[in-house]
Amino acid sequence: MRADLSGVFCAAATPVLEDYSADAKRLAAHCRQLLKDGCRGIALLGSTGEANSFSVSERMALLEAIVADGIAPDRLLPGTGVCALPDTVALTRHALSLGVSTVVMLPPFYYKGVSDDGLVDAYSYVIDRVNDPRLRVVLYHIPPISQIPIPDAVISTLIARYGQVIAGVKDSSGDLEHMAGLAETFPGLSIFAGADPLMLPLLERGGAGCITATSNLAAAQLRRIFDDRGNPDAKIAVQVAQARVVAVRTISSRFPQIPSIKAMIARRYGDDGWCALRHPFRSLSTEQRQIIGALLDELDADERASA
Amino acid sequence: MRADLSGVFCAAATPVLEDYSADAKRLAAHCRQLLKDGCRGIALLGSTGEANSFSVSERMALLEAIVADGIAPDRLLPGTGVCALPDTVALTRHALSLGVSTVVMLPPFYYKGVSDDGLVDAYSYVIDRVNDPRLRVVLYHIPPISQIPIPDAVISTLIARYGQVIAGVKDSSGDLEHMAGLAETFPGLSIFAGADPLMLPLLERGGAGCITATSNLAAAQLRRIFDDRGNPDAKIAVQVAQARVVAVRTISSRFPQIPSIKAMIARRYGDDGWCALRHPFRSLSTEQRQIIGALLDELDADERASA
């Protein structure tokens, strides 16, 4: 694991206004809250952030607005990987120009069944074109959505070619054994769980933390787990925090996940503006929001009862 | 089927230069040859054309160059569907601004498991924002790559909402029954086979033609099939043409298809410059090209022998 790259990173949702444009003000306020909650950083414009539903210029404008609003660039890990590599280069260079040096990079994801060599070529093209020694890349392995896994052989070749530029892997396979395998095979990389409940077991097997959706709602609990997992005096507190993380994640999976996360953020802030999404997603129905609200109320009541 | 939208359309490959930029000159020359071969039009910047590996501005510049080079806009059906709908709007408006009114439109394809309503929302957003009565949309159903099928219910809703703007479907499912089902369910739409060997059986069941990769190499034969399929005096000529189409398609599937199509175009024109591809694809090896060349030589020899 890299000493300078570990902790709880939130894959922040991106609020949108009525005209579907990104709402930088709401997002900056949310980022500030997430940092207060205990996040080490914000992995904005990732899958949960509907990044690929925004154009390159919209993504650049949003990142600029967040930095201008005072969120420190070294706390930001934007997603920059798209299908067209010139755009991946442009987004990555733009992040660096703002002082944001660590990015989470999807492989090009339109064509399926891509060869290992082709994936190495793609990442190499981007890193060579960006050509900036400050760059740190977190490779983004998310086969359920991208359908393009990043095999170990590709990671090995990239490390041999680019050294410390290859900083980590966000593993959203949902498979703990795969994540732990990466941590074992690549001890110099920071391996992040893409699913909140798996951060704790991954940390125990050499992982670096998480980059996740549920941290929009349970970052304080994740931070507690991260800090106190080895502290014998905090065993119960860690268990309680983990139970909350698992429960919130389960509730967020009751309906489509990204609309659910947004509905839950709306409830958190008492701000219905958070419920809107870009197409092809739809906001949860009032009934669905009520079901989620009731489940969260029940969870809160249970926690109070056992406290 | 729409009377004004039928025939053989080539999903043209996009030649690239050594710096990976699109080679508009080579592409315009290829388009001219394809029209001479008998294509009704050129579906450039589709899957075979590596469209999603090019940025929005590169795609616009390429389409402009092809029109400027003298290819008639009403012969062009560019792909304009990308993940970020503002870009789909921009690409579609840009095509219309050049006099190109018919486009082949992928649904947004990053997120998987999208609802029917979400797909309708996405296409509606684009059509409403483009807001041009000249627009004609060919919906692009290619589940093996996009992973986002376009269900009949989505098509019905879009037809009810937009009438003749919804002009057809390119069906690259590889499933003849699905294509024929679309032609039966939507007799007012032009249904195109995305696989060359299936154009003939689809035409016999109400289809409008094809939009395909092998037509980069066998457009003359496809045109023969299209024109003479009902002519009892041309039965053998149609059979011979179909056999050639099937054989060329089979050869193109011996190795990864898009690199193979490009290698076969290189052989056709005696122009190795055609072999280059954008990442994440790799050009065929010399050995692979020799195997394909030998298979094509054998096919030519067989045809001469039986002529």
XYZ file of C-alpha atoms in Angstrom:
614
model
C 0.000 0.000 0.000
C 1.167 3.545 -0.655
C 1.536 5.457 2.599
C 0.112 8.606 1.027
C -2.977 6.968 -0.459
C -5.286 5.284 2.011
C -8.507 5.900 3.874
C -12.160 6.405 3.143
C -12.902 8.061 -0.180
C -16.447 8.921 -1.116
C -17.673 8.279 -4.634
C -19.780 11.402 -4.351
C -23.126 11.644 -6.092
C -23.487 14.616 -8.443
C -26.521 16.819 -7.762
C -28.260 18.174 -10.855
C -30.533 21.160 -11.328
C -33.893 21.142 -13.083
C -32.230 21.650 -16.476
C -30.003 18.612 -15.748
C -26.872 20.731 -15.386
C -24.508 19.834 -12.549
C -25.101 21.768 -9.348
C -21.611 22.732 -8.238
C -22.784 24.629 -5.151
C -24.704 21.653 -3.721
C -21.805 19.339 -4.567
C -19.206 21.569 -2.887
C -21.328 21.732 0.272
C -21.678 17.936 0.196
C -17.904 17.516 -0.266
C -17.274 19.734 2.732
C -19.662 17.625 4.828
C -18.009 14.398 3.651
C -14.588 15.697 4.687
C -16.068 16.643 8.084
C -17.530 13.125 8.298
C -13.985 11.823 8.058
C -13.364 11.104 4.386
C -9.744 11.291 3.338
C -10.939 12.492 -0.035
C -13.703 12.726 -2.595
C -13.671 10.510 -5.670
C -16.058 12.758 -7.533
C -17.235 12.104 -11.082
C -17.110 8.349 -10.788
C -19.816 5.800 -11.538
C -21.957 6.922 -8.584
C -21.387 10.510 -9.705
C -22.936 9.734 -13.116
C -19.681 10.941 -14.651
C -20.194 9.324 -18.023
C -23.529 11.099 -18.368
C -21.696 14.448 -18.411
C -19.740 15.859 -21.341
C -16.018 16.518 -21.096
C -16.564 20.265 -20.806
C -19.217 19.803 -18.119
C -16.842 17.587 -16.148
C -14.043 20.130 -16.402
C -16.320 22.994 -15.358
C -17.578 21.041 -12.354
C -14.093 20.163 -11.112
C -13.018 23.790 -11.531
C -16.033 24.971 -9.547
C -15.341 22.537 -6.707
C -11.723 23.647 -6.444
C -12.752 27.306 -6.696
C -15.237 26.686 -3.885
C -12.341 25.809 -1.620
C -12.122 22.022 -1.610
C -8.390 21.273 -1.517
C -7.181 19.682 -4.777
C -5.225 17.014 -2.872
C -8.527 15.795 -1.412
C -10.022 15.171 -4.877
C -9.714 11.999 -6.981
C -11.866 12.623 -10.035
C -12.690 9.972 -12.589
C -11.145 10.755 -15.975
C -11.444 7.545 -18.018
C -13.804 7.631 -21.002
C -14.101 5.709 -24.285
C -12.232 8.216 -26.444
C -8.641 8.382 -25.228
C -8.025 11.969 -26.394
C -10.786 12.918 -23.937
C -9.212 10.833 -21.158
C -5.962 12.698 -21.820
C -7.745 16.063 -21.802
C -9.627 15.350 -18.560
C -6.484 14.085 -16.827
C -4.354 17.038 -17.948
C -7.098 19.389 -16.852
C -7.188 17.828 -13.368
C -3.407 18.207 -13.077
C -3.673 21.837 -14.168
C -5.864 22.405 -11.096
C -3.404 20.690 -8.764
C -5.387 17.429 -8.689
C -2.786 14.745 -9.292
C -4.568 11.475 -8.444
C -7.286 10.285 -10.791
C -9.437 7.164 -10.997
C -9.226 5.887 -14.567
C -11.667 3.570 -16.312
C -10.334 1.693 -19.321
C -12.046 2.532 -22.635
C -15.306 0.612 -22.219
C -17.292 0.564 -25.456
C -15.633 -2.420 -27.118
C -15.774 -5.674 -25.185
C -13.365 -8.620 -25.153
C -10.339 -6.354 -25.404
C -6.894 -7.997 -25.250
C -4.452 -7.437 -22.387
C -2.041 -5.818 -24.831
C -4.786 -3.500 -26.039
C -5.540 -2.390 -22.477
C -1.860 -1.773 -21.778
C -1.665 0.238 -25.014
C -4.660 2.320 -23.981
C -3.380 3.220 -20.504
C 0.129 3.784 -21.885
C -1.180 6.116 -24.554
C -2.913 8.241 -21.923
C 0.020 8.306 -19.470
C 2.509 9.084 -22.244
C 0.364 11.878 -23.651
C -0.343 13.402 -20.237
C 3.405 13.184 -19.614
C 3.418 14.692 -16.131
C 5.532 13.200 -13.311
C 2.947 14.328 -10.731
C 0.296 12.000 -12.176
C -0.981 9.159 -9.983
C -3.441 6.719 -11.523
C -5.905 4.530 -9.640
C -6.948 1.857 -12.141
C -10.699 1.292 -12.092
C -11.742 -2.372 -12.172
C -15.536 -2.489 -12.349
C -16.515 -5.420 -14.563
C -20.244 -5.360 -13.651
C -20.600 -1.954 -15.345
C -17.610 -1.392 -17.630
C -17.527 -5.068 -18.666
C -13.765 -4.559 -19.044
C -11.853 -6.240 -16.212
C -8.259 -5.148 -15.621
C -6.216 -8.356 -15.397
C -3.197 -8.697 -13.111
C -0.948 -9.056 -16.153
C -2.005 -5.606 -17.359
C -1.307 -4.091 -13.933
C 2.148 -5.749 -13.774
C 3.112 -4.418 -17.176
C 1.947 -0.909 -16.325
C 3.879 -0.920 -13.036
C 7.020 -2.100 -14.818
C 6.589 0.668 -17.380
C 5.418 3.590 -15.217
C 6.467 2.832 -11.624
C 4.830 5.043 -9.045
C 2.466 6.633 -11.564
C 0.408 3.459 -11.085
C -0.797 4.176 -7.565
C -3.688 1.850 -6.904
C -6.741 -0.055 -7.996
C -10.362 0.654 -7.210
C -11.860 -2.837 -7.215
C -15.617 -2.752 -7.742
C -15.867 -6.401 -8.687
C -17.715 -7.083 -5.451
C -15.332 -10.011 -4.925
C -13.296 -9.771 -1.709
C -10.960 -12.560 -2.822
C -10.089 -10.585 -5.948
C -9.392 -7.438 -3.914
C -7.267 -9.292 -1.356
C -5.445 -11.034 -4.200
C -4.546 -7.651 -5.697
C -3.259 -6.433 -2.311
C -1.095 -9.546 -2.008
C 0.180 -9.506 -5.590
C 0.839 -5.757 -5.683
C 1.954 -4.719 -2.175
C 3.158 -1.365 -3.531
C -0.326 -0.392 -4.726
C -3.227 0.978 -2.713
C -6.167 -1.360 -3.220
C -9.584 0.135 -2.544
C -12.810 -1.761 -1.999
C -15.590 -0.488 -4.229
C -18.238 -1.871 -1.841
C -18.468 -0.412 1.659
C -19.085 -3.619 3.644
C -15.864 -5.065 2.179
C -13.558 -2.294 3.382
C -13.111 -3.872 6.820
C -12.194 -7.380 5.644
C -10.007 -5.897 2.892
C -8.117 -3.700 5.378
C -7.354 -6.867 7.349
C -5.802 -8.335 4.207
C -3.592 -5.481 3.110
C -6.067 -3.128 1.471
C -5.867 0.674 1.630
C -9.484 1.630 2.257
C -12.518 2.224 0.113
C -13.895 4.343 -2.697
C -17.620 3.839 -2.343
C -21.181 5.024 -2.745
C -22.535 4.344 0.735
C -19.920 6.729 2.139
C -22.212 9.496 0.887
C -24.301 8.439 3.906
C -22.063 6.547 6.319
C -18.609 8.099 6.013
C -18.337 8.678 9.784
C -18.884 4.980 10.452
C -16.408 3.993 7.739
C -13.825 6.342 9.242
C -14.403 4.802 12.672
C -13.810 1.353 11.172
C -10.707 2.571 9.354
C -9.178 4.194 12.430
C -10.099 1.669 15.102
C -10.109 -1.699 13.391
C -6.975 -2.795 15.268
C -7.891 -1.230 18.594
C -9.030 -3.894 21.092
C -10.803 -1.249 23.196
C -12.968 -0.218 20.227
C -14.106 -3.671 19.155
C -17.785 -3.064 19.801
C -17.728 0.434 18.335
C -16.211 -1.004 15.133
C -18.840 -3.747 15.039
C -21.646 -1.220 15.461
C -20.202 0.978 12.727
C -19.818 -1.993 10.391
C -23.397 -3.086 11.068
C -24.605 0.405 10.128
C -22.535 0.401 6.922
C -23.907 -3.002 5.928
C -27.469 -1.918 6.710
C -27.259 1.360 4.788
C -25.723 -0.415 1.824
C -28.493 -3.041 1.931
C -31.155 -0.338 1.995
C -29.478 1.448 -0.950
C -29.757 -1.780 -2.954
C -33.512 -2.148 -2.396
C -34.172 -0.082 -5.575
C -31.761 1.057 -8.327
C -28.649 2.094 -6.440
C -27.727 5.545 -7.724
C -31.302 6.924 -7.510
C -31.504 5.383 -4.017
C -28.241 6.989 -2.879
C -29.527 10.349 -4.108
C -32.868 9.886 -2.338
C -30.992 9.026 0.848
C -28.788 12.131 0.514
C -31.967 14.195 -0.002
C -33.320 12.757 3.252
C -30.016 13.378 5.013
C -30.005 17.081 4.158
C -33.781 17.590 4.012
C -33.216 18.783 0.444
C -35.373 17.191 -2.261
C -33.249 18.853 -4.932
C -30.826 15.975 -4.437
C -33.292 13.471 -5.924
C -32.825 14.475 -9.567
C -30.692 12.402 -11.941
C -29.452 12.539 -15.488
C -30.974 10.182 -18.048
C -31.112 7.218 -18.390
C -31.764 7.142 -14.627
C -35.073 8.105 -13.036
C -35.642 9.465 -9.565
C -37.242 7.045 -7.148
C -41.008 7.337 -6.878
C -42.547 8.914 -3.791
C -43.563 5.446 -2.670
C -40.046 4.066 -3.096
C -38.634 7.019 -1.148
C -41.119 6.336 1.633
C -40.052 2.693 1.807
C -36.384 3.694 2.035
C -37.198 6.382 4.593
C -39.070 3.863 6.736
C -36.169 1.412 6.561
C -33.729 4.115 7.632
C -36.059 5.206 10.448
C -36.238 1.612 11.629
C -32.440 1.337 11.518
C -32.074 4.536 13.559
C -34.609 3.291 16.111
C -32.804 -0.051 16.446
C -29.505 1.728 16.993
C -30.984 4.015 19.640
C -32.559 0.998 21.380
C -29.268 -0.907 21.526
C -27.154 2.138 22.442
C -40.458 -0.127 -44.215
C -39.889 3.494 -45.180
C -39.696 3.879 -48.955
C -36.873 6.416 -48.651
C -34.690 4.354 -46.328
C -33.627 0.989 -47.672
C -30.673 -0.693 -49.306
C -27.114 -1.597 -48.470
C -25.400 0.746 -46.037
C -21.751 0.262 -45.188
C -20.597 0.631 -41.591
C -17.366 2.103 -42.932
C -14.105 1.519 -41.124
C -12.244 4.713 -40.150
C -8.636 4.868 -41.365
C -6.175 6.438 -38.935
C -2.777 8.029 -39.495
C 0.384 7.239 -37.539
C -0.543 9.751 -34.830
C -3.936 8.004 -34.492
C -5.836 10.933 -35.975
C -8.633 10.103 -38.421
C -7.558 10.087 -42.070
C -10.377 11.950 -43.824
C -8.801 11.686 -47.283
C -8.542 7.888 -47.178
C -12.057 7.656 -45.741
C -13.563 9.902 -48.442
C -11.912 7.814 -51.160
C -13.255 4.662 -49.511
C -16.771 6.160 -49.295
C -16.647 7.008 -52.994
C -15.655 3.418 -53.799
C -18.434 2.026 -51.588
C -21.019 4.158 -53.398
C -19.618 2.881 -56.725
C -19.884 -0.668 -55.341
C -23.597 -0.074 -54.939
C -24.096 1.128 -51.385
C -27.130 3.301 -50.863
C -25.201 5.091 -48.170
C -22.388 5.110 -45.671
C -23.078 4.595 -41.959
C -19.770 6.114 -40.949
C -18.652 6.518 -37.350
C -20.460 3.438 -36.106
C -19.082 0.510 -34.121
C -16.979 -0.734 -37.049
C -15.803 2.849 -37.552
C -14.410 2.934 -33.985
C -16.645 5.957 -33.384
C -16.548 5.803 -29.620
C -12.761 5.900 -29.703
C -12.918 9.408 -31.210
C -13.757 12.584 -29.316
C -16.818 14.657 -30.173
C -14.713 17.301 -31.901
C -12.816 14.673 -33.901
C -16.111 13.137 -35.021
C -17.454 16.505 -36.103
C -14.275 17.374 -37.979
C -14.312 14.028 -39.784
C -17.929 14.363 -40.900
C -17.243 17.910 -42.109
C -14.234 16.728 -44.087
C -16.191 13.928 -45.746
C -18.973 16.302 -46.794
C -16.414 18.874 -47.947
C -14.736 16.155 -50.004
C -17.924 15.806 -52.004
C -19.808 12.863 -50.495
C -23.484 13.872 -50.643
C -24.941 14.450 -47.164
C -28.041 12.395 -48.002
C -25.777 9.382 -48.488
C -24.369 9.619 -44.954
C -25.836 8.064 -41.777
C -23.338 8.866 -39.036
C -23.496 7.405 -35.565
C -24.210 10.102 -32.959
C -25.151 8.231 -29.777
C -22.710 8.469 -26.855
C -22.954 8.142 -23.072
C -23.310 11.848 -22.311
C -26.569 13.058 -23.843
C -25.419 16.674 -24.299
C -22.791 15.232 -26.642
C -25.385 13.123 -28.475
C -27.403 16.316 -28.967
C -24.333 18.212 -30.164
C -23.294 15.499 -32.633
C -26.823 15.162 -34.012
C -27.305 18.922 -34.413
C -23.941 19.145 -36.079
C -24.887 16.443 -38.593
C -28.116 18.288 -39.395
C -26.190 21.517 -39.849
C -24.278 19.779 -42.661
C -27.467 18.524 -44.322
C -27.132 15.029 -42.866
C -30.575 14.261 -41.490
C -30.505 10.516 -40.753
C -28.376 9.314 -37.867
C -27.811 5.945 -36.191
C -28.201 6.466 -32.456
C -26.863 4.249 -29.680
C -28.581 4.554 -26.321
C -26.356 5.820 -23.484
C -24.332 2.697 -22.747
C -22.254 3.102 -19.599
C -24.879 2.105 -17.045
C -26.371 -1.354 -17.465
C -29.809 -2.662 -16.532
C -31.497 0.594 -17.524
C -35.315 0.719 -17.331
C -37.526 1.085 -20.407
C -38.727 4.437 -19.096
C -35.138 5.568 -18.662
C -34.338 4.669 -22.276
C -37.422 6.508 -23.523
C -36.391 9.526 -21.420
C -32.905 9.448 -22.904
C -34.000 9.312 -26.557
C -36.745 11.870 -25.881
C -34.281 14.262 -24.279
C -32.075 14.125 -27.369
C -34.898 14.470 -29.905
C -36.509 17.327 -27.953
C -33.223 19.184 -27.583
C -32.265 18.710 -31.253
C -35.773 19.911 -32.090
C -35.451 19.724 -35.880
C -38.278 18.303 -38.035
C -35.727 17.040 -40.578
C -34.246 14.593 -38.058
C -34.572 10.857 -38.764
C -33.302 8.441 -36.133
C -32.253 4.841 -36.707
C -32.240 3.254 -33.246
C -29.138 1.139 -32.689
C -29.813 -2.217 -31.030
C -26.455 -3.917 -30.441
C -26.647 -5.794 -27.137
C -23.394 -7.759 -27.618
C -21.406 -4.494 -27.447
C -23.597 -1.795 -25.891
C -25.182 -4.278 -23.450
C -28.285 -2.068 -23.694
C -31.002 -3.730 -25.769
C -33.800 -1.514 -27.101
C -37.054 -3.288 -26.208
C -40.134 -3.150 -28.445
C -41.997 -1.215 -25.749
C -39.412 1.571 -25.967
C -39.719 1.698 -29.752
C -43.542 1.828 -29.574
C -43.480 4.699 -27.113
C -40.974 6.660 -29.199
C -43.036 6.157 -32.381
C -46.180 7.316 -30.588
C -44.338 10.386 -29.360
C -42.226 11.330 -32.376
C -43.850 9.732 -35.443
C -41.666 9.733 -38.528
C -38.601 10.993 -36.639
C -38.207 7.354 -35.579
C -37.173 5.965 -38.950
C -35.687 2.563 -38.319
C -33.680 0.135 -36.258
C -30.217 -1.208 -36.893
C -30.408 -4.665 -35.323
C -26.961 -6.024 -34.507
C -28.237 -8.688 -32.138
C -27.214 -11.349 -34.631
C -30.685 -12.858 -34.147
C -32.720 -13.084 -37.363
C -35.918 -13.840 -35.451
C -35.531 -10.608 -33.508
C -34.970 -8.601 -36.683
C -37.932 -10.205 -38.468
C -40.036 -9.640 -35.361
C -39.203 -5.922 -35.473
C -40.162 -5.756 -39.165
C -43.486 -7.424 -38.398
C -44.244 -5.366 -35.280
C -43.168 -2.045 -36.787
C -44.075 -2.141 -40.498
C -43.530 1.625 -40.747
C -39.884 1.357 -39.720
C -36.889 0.359 -41.824
C -35.244 -2.605 -40.125
C -31.603 -3.180 -41.005
C -29.603 -6.334 -40.407
C -26.334 -5.641 -38.641
C -24.830 -8.884 -39.965
C -24.328 -9.242 -43.730
C -25.370 -12.871 -44.149
C -28.737 -12.024 -42.549
C -29.711 -9.278 -45.003
C -31.151 -11.745 -47.534
C -33.384 -13.680 -45.121
C -34.414 -10.417 -43.437
C -35.394 -8.842 -46.790
C -37.648 -11.829 -47.375
C -39.377 -11.044 -44.071
C -39.981 -7.341 -44.445
C -36.572 -5.883 -43.669
C -35.100 -2.821 -45.378
C -31.507 -3.886 -45.979
C -28.322 -3.882 -43.967
C -25.880 -1.652 -42.151
C -22.814 -3.832 -41.904
C -19.079 -4.271 -41.651
C -18.516 -6.832 -44.402
C -19.937 -4.344 -46.895
C -16.544 -2.627 -46.665
C -15.448 -5.607 -48.774
C -18.524 -7.128 -50.406
C -20.888 -4.252 -51.118
C -21.261 -5.183 -54.794
C -22.475 -8.655 -53.858
C -24.842 -7.273 -51.233
C -26.259 -4.861 -53.813
C -26.765 -7.745 -56.229
C -28.651 -9.644 -53.543
C -30.715 -6.566 -52.684
C -31.679 -5.845 -56.305
C -32.222 -9.366 -57.615
C -33.517 -11.366 -54.687
C -37.002 -11.623 -56.226
C -35.840 -12.133 -59.800
C -36.229 -15.772 -60.852
C -33.704 -15.293 -63.692
C -31.019 -14.208 -61.205
C -31.417 -17.030 -58.723
C -27.921 -18.429 -59.203
C -26.293 -14.991 -59.287
C -27.956 -14.186 -55.952
C -26.803 -17.505 -54.493
C -23.237 -16.887 -55.629
C -23.275 -13.374 -54.170
C -24.685 -14.627 -50.880
C -22.044 -17.356 -50.700
C -19.353 -14.716 -51.153
C -20.862 -12.509 -48.447
C -21.034 -15.429 -46.015
C -17.459 -16.453 -46.815
C -16.017 -12.942 -46.438
C -17.863 -12.485 -43.163
C -16.561 -15.845 -41.909
C -13.001 -14.882 -42.799
C -13.414 -11.523 -41.020
C -14.377 -13.429 -37.865
C -11.238 -15.585 -37.861
C -9.450 -12.939 -35.730
C -10.822 -9.845 -33.926
C -13.327 -8.410 -36.370
C -12.509 -4.714 -36.690
C -8.743 -5.266 -37.093
C -9.580 -7.999 -39.617
C -11.899 -5.750 -41.628
C -9.153 -3.128 -41.750
C -6.549 -5.685 -42.830
C -8.923 -6.846 -45.568
C -9.485 -3.261 -46.745
C -5.692 -2.790 -46.791
C -5.443 -5.860 -49.029
C -8.286 -4.620 -51.214
C -6.577 -1.307 -51.948
C -2.971 -2.491 -51.635
C -2.611 0.159 -48.937
C -1.109 -0.975 -45.627
C -2.001 2.381 -44.092
C -5.486 0.950 -43.601
C -4.234 -1.550 -40.994
C -3.854 0.945 -38.144
C -6.436 1.198 -35.358
C -7.123 3.279 -32.320
C -6.554 1.773 -28.878
C -7.689 -0.522 -27.351
C -7.513 -2.398 -30.670
C -4.313 -3.734 -32.171
C -3.533 -4.306 -35.833
C -3.413 -7.938 -36.892
C 0.047 -9.470 -36.872
C 1.811 -10.150 -40.175
C 1.061 -13.827 -39.682
C -2.634 -13.205 -39.080
C -2.786 -11.004 -42.178
C -1.146 -13.775 -44.207
C -3.709 -16.299 -42.990
C -6.571 -13.977 -43.956
C -4.913 -13.220 -47.297
C -4.558 -16.926 -48.029
C -8.220 -17.551 -47.154
C -9.307 -14.745 -49.475
C -7.020 -16.052 -52.258
C -8.567 -19.484 -51.855
C -12.067 -17.982 -52.010
C -11.184 -16.092 -55.195
C -9.713 -19.256 -56.763
C -12.836 -21.278 -55.884
C -15.053 -18.620 -57.419
C -12.983 -18.507 -60.617
C -13.094 -22.306 -60.833
C -16.870 -22.446 -60.516
C -17.510 -19.432 -62.790
